[in-house]
C-alpha cells in the first residue's frame, strides 16, 4: 500500500503501501518495456535457480535494504530484487504478458483480468496451513474460485484521530455514530474558534478521495455483494452520503490545509480537532501529542457498524516464470513461514500491521494504547476493496461522492447513476 498512502493516497515518505488502499489500473506495455532497466538488486547466495523479484518503490528508509537482505538470506535459489519506481501497477501488468517479467512480484490485487488470463500461479497449497491466521479482510480480494493467488505482506489501514483535550474543552464525546460525528464536528468548530480551528479534516477535497466505500460499510452496505451485484442500491447509501455532505455544508471541515489527509500535520498543529488519516501517522502523532489523542473506526450509521478500510500488497508468482515451483517455495519461505521477516517488514520501516493476526497480536509495538486499538479495529471491522471493484467503478463512485459533498448534488440520483455503471462493469468483467 503506500507505505504511508492510496492505497492510497499521498506522497513523500509515505509513497508505497498506502496506494493499495485506493485502486489504480490500466496497462501500458510500452511504458513497461521502457522502464525495465538493469537494477537487479542483490542476489541471494543459494545454489538453486535464479529468481527475479519485483517490489514497487516504498518511500520509507530501510525498506529496500530489508527486502534485499531477506532475498540474500535464502539458500535454495539466487534471488535478485528489483526496486521499481514509477507506475508499478502498469509496469507489472505489462511485464506479465512477456517472457522478461519477474518470477515473484508484489501486486495490488491480482486484478480479475490477470486471474482470468492465467497470468499468476495458484498459491493455495503454500498458504493453506496458516490461511485462517491471515487477516481475512485483506485475504478475501486475493481469493478467486476458492483459490489463493497472492499472499498478503503487510496491512495499511485508516483511522479517525481525535484530540482528547480539544473534545474535552468543547464538551464533546468521541463520536460513535455518523450523526454524532456531524454534530461533534459542528460543535467543535463553533467552540474552538472556527475561523482558526475546524472540527474535522477529511482531506482538502472534503473527503471524496479518501473515504471510498467506508461510509457504505458503516451503513451496513458494501461495494459489491457476495453474489456479485452493486452493494449500495439502497436508501441507506443516500442517507449516509447526505450526512457526509452536511459536514461540508456546516463548514465543519478543514479545507486548504498545508498538507493533505495522509499527513497528520494539520492535526498535530491544532488546525483540526479530528482527522481521518492512516495508521502510518500514529508514531508522528504520538511523538507530538503524547497521550492527548485517541483513535476510532469510522462511526456506524443506522443499522450498520464501525468501518475500517484495510489493504495489503500481496506476493504473487508469474505464470510465465521458468521456475514456478522454486518461486512458490520462496514466497512460502518469506511470507508464510518467515514470521521474523514479516514483523520486521511491517514495523521496522514505517508503521503497519503484520498480515498474520497472530503476529499482529504479539508485536510489542502494537500491544498498547492507540496502536493496540488500531489492530483491534482492523481485525474486527476491516473491509477491503473487492476483487470485482474495477477502476471505472471506483472513478464513477468517487466522482459522485465529490459532487454530493462539494456541489450538493442529490445523493439518490448520483448513486443510481453509479449503480448502473457498476452493474455494466460487472457484466463486462464477469467472474
mmCIF file with all atom_site columns, N, CA and C in Angstrom, residues 98 102 120 135 181 203 334 379 429:
data_model
loop_
_atom_site.group_PDB
_atom_site.id
_atom_site.type_symbol
_atom_site.label_atom_id
_atom_site.label_alt_id
_atom_site.label_comp_id
_atom_site.label_asym_id
_atom_site.label_entity_id
_atom_site.label_seq_id
_atom_site.pdbx_PDB_ins_code
_atom_site.Cartn_x
_atom_site.Cartn_y
_atom_site.Cartn_z
_atom_site.occupancy
_atom_site.B_iso_or_equiv
_atom_site.pdbx_formal_charge
_atom_site.auth_seq_id
_atom_site.auth_comp_id
_atom_site.auth_asym_id
_atom_site.auth_atom_id
_atom_site.pdbx_PDB_model_num
ATOM 1  N N  . UNK A 1 98  ? 4.858   -10.792 -20.989 1.00 0.00 ? 98  UNK A N  1
ATOM 2  C CA . UNK A 1 98  ? 6.109   -11.065 -21.703 1.00 0.00 ? 98  UNK A CA 1
ATOM 3  C C  . UNK A 1 98  ? 6.890   -12.164 -20.990 1.00 0.00 ? 98  UNK A C  1
ATOM 4  N N  . UNK A 1 102 ? 9.059   -10.604 -13.999 1.00 0.00 ? 102 UNK A N  1
ATOM 5  C CA . UNK A 1 102 ? 9.587   -11.193 -12.770 1.00 0.00 ? 102 UNK A CA 1
ATOM 6  C C  . UNK A 1 102 ? 9.072   -12.615 -12.554 1.00 0.00 ? 102 UNK A C  1
ATOM 7  N N  . UNK A 1 120 ? -1.099  -15.483 -13.255 1.00 0.00 ? 120 UNK A N  1
ATOM 8  C CA . UNK A 1 120 ? -0.499  -15.728 -11.949 1.00 0.00 ? 120 UNK A CA 1
ATOM 9  C C  . UNK A 1 120 ? -0.736  -17.176 -11.540 1.00 0.00 ? 120 UNK A C  1
ATOM 10 N N  . UNK A 1 135 ? -5.284  -11.939 8.207   1.00 0.00 ? 135 UNK A N  1
ATOM 11 C CA . UNK A 1 135 ? -6.437  -11.050 8.294   1.00 0.00 ? 135 UNK A CA 1
ATOM 12 C C  . UNK A 1 135 ? -7.362  -11.358 7.115   1.00 0.00 ? 135 UNK A C  1
ATOM 13 N N  . UNK A 1 181 ? -20.841 12.248  14.673  1.00 0.00 ? 181 UNK A N  1
ATOM 14 C CA . UNK A 1 181 ? -19.679 12.853  14.017  1.00 0.00 ? 181 UNK A CA 1
ATOM 15 C C  . UNK A 1 181 ? -20.039 14.214  13.431  1.00 0.00 ? 181 UNK A C  1
ATOM 16 N N  . UNK A 1 203 ? -9.418  15.619  4.370   1.00 0.00 ? 203 UNK A N  1
ATOM 17 C CA . UNK A 1 203 ? -8.683  15.867  3.143   1.00 0.00 ? 203 UNK A CA 1
ATOM 18 C C  . UNK A 1 203 ? -9.108  17.187  2.546   1.00 0.00 ? 203 UNK A C  1
ATOM 19 N N  . UNK A 1 334 ? 9.241   -16.784 2.663   1.00 0.00 ? 334 UNK A N  1
ATOM 20 C CA . UNK A 1 334 ? 9.293   -15.381 3.070   1.00 0.00 ? 334 UNK A CA 1
ATOM 21 C C  . UNK A 1 334 ? 8.015   -14.900 3.726   1.00 0.00 ? 334 UNK A C  1
ATOM 22 N N  . UNK A 1 379 ? -8.970  -5.755  12.726  1.00 0.00 ? 379 UNK A N  1
ATOM 23 C CA . UNK A 1 379 ? -9.364  -7.166  12.776  1.00 0.00 ? 379 UNK A CA 1
ATOM 24 C C  . UNK A 1 379 ? -10.883 -7.327  12.831  1.00 0.00 ? 379 UNK A C  1
ATOM 25 N N  . UNK A 1 429 ? -16.996 -7.528  -16.848 1.00 0.00 ? 429 UNK A N  1
ATOM 26 C CA . UNK A 1 429 ? -15.907 -8.297  -16.233 1.00 0.00 ? 429 UNK A CA 1
ATOM 27 C C  . UNK A 1 429 ? -16.272 -9.756  -16.060 1.00 0.00 ? 429 UNK A C  1
#
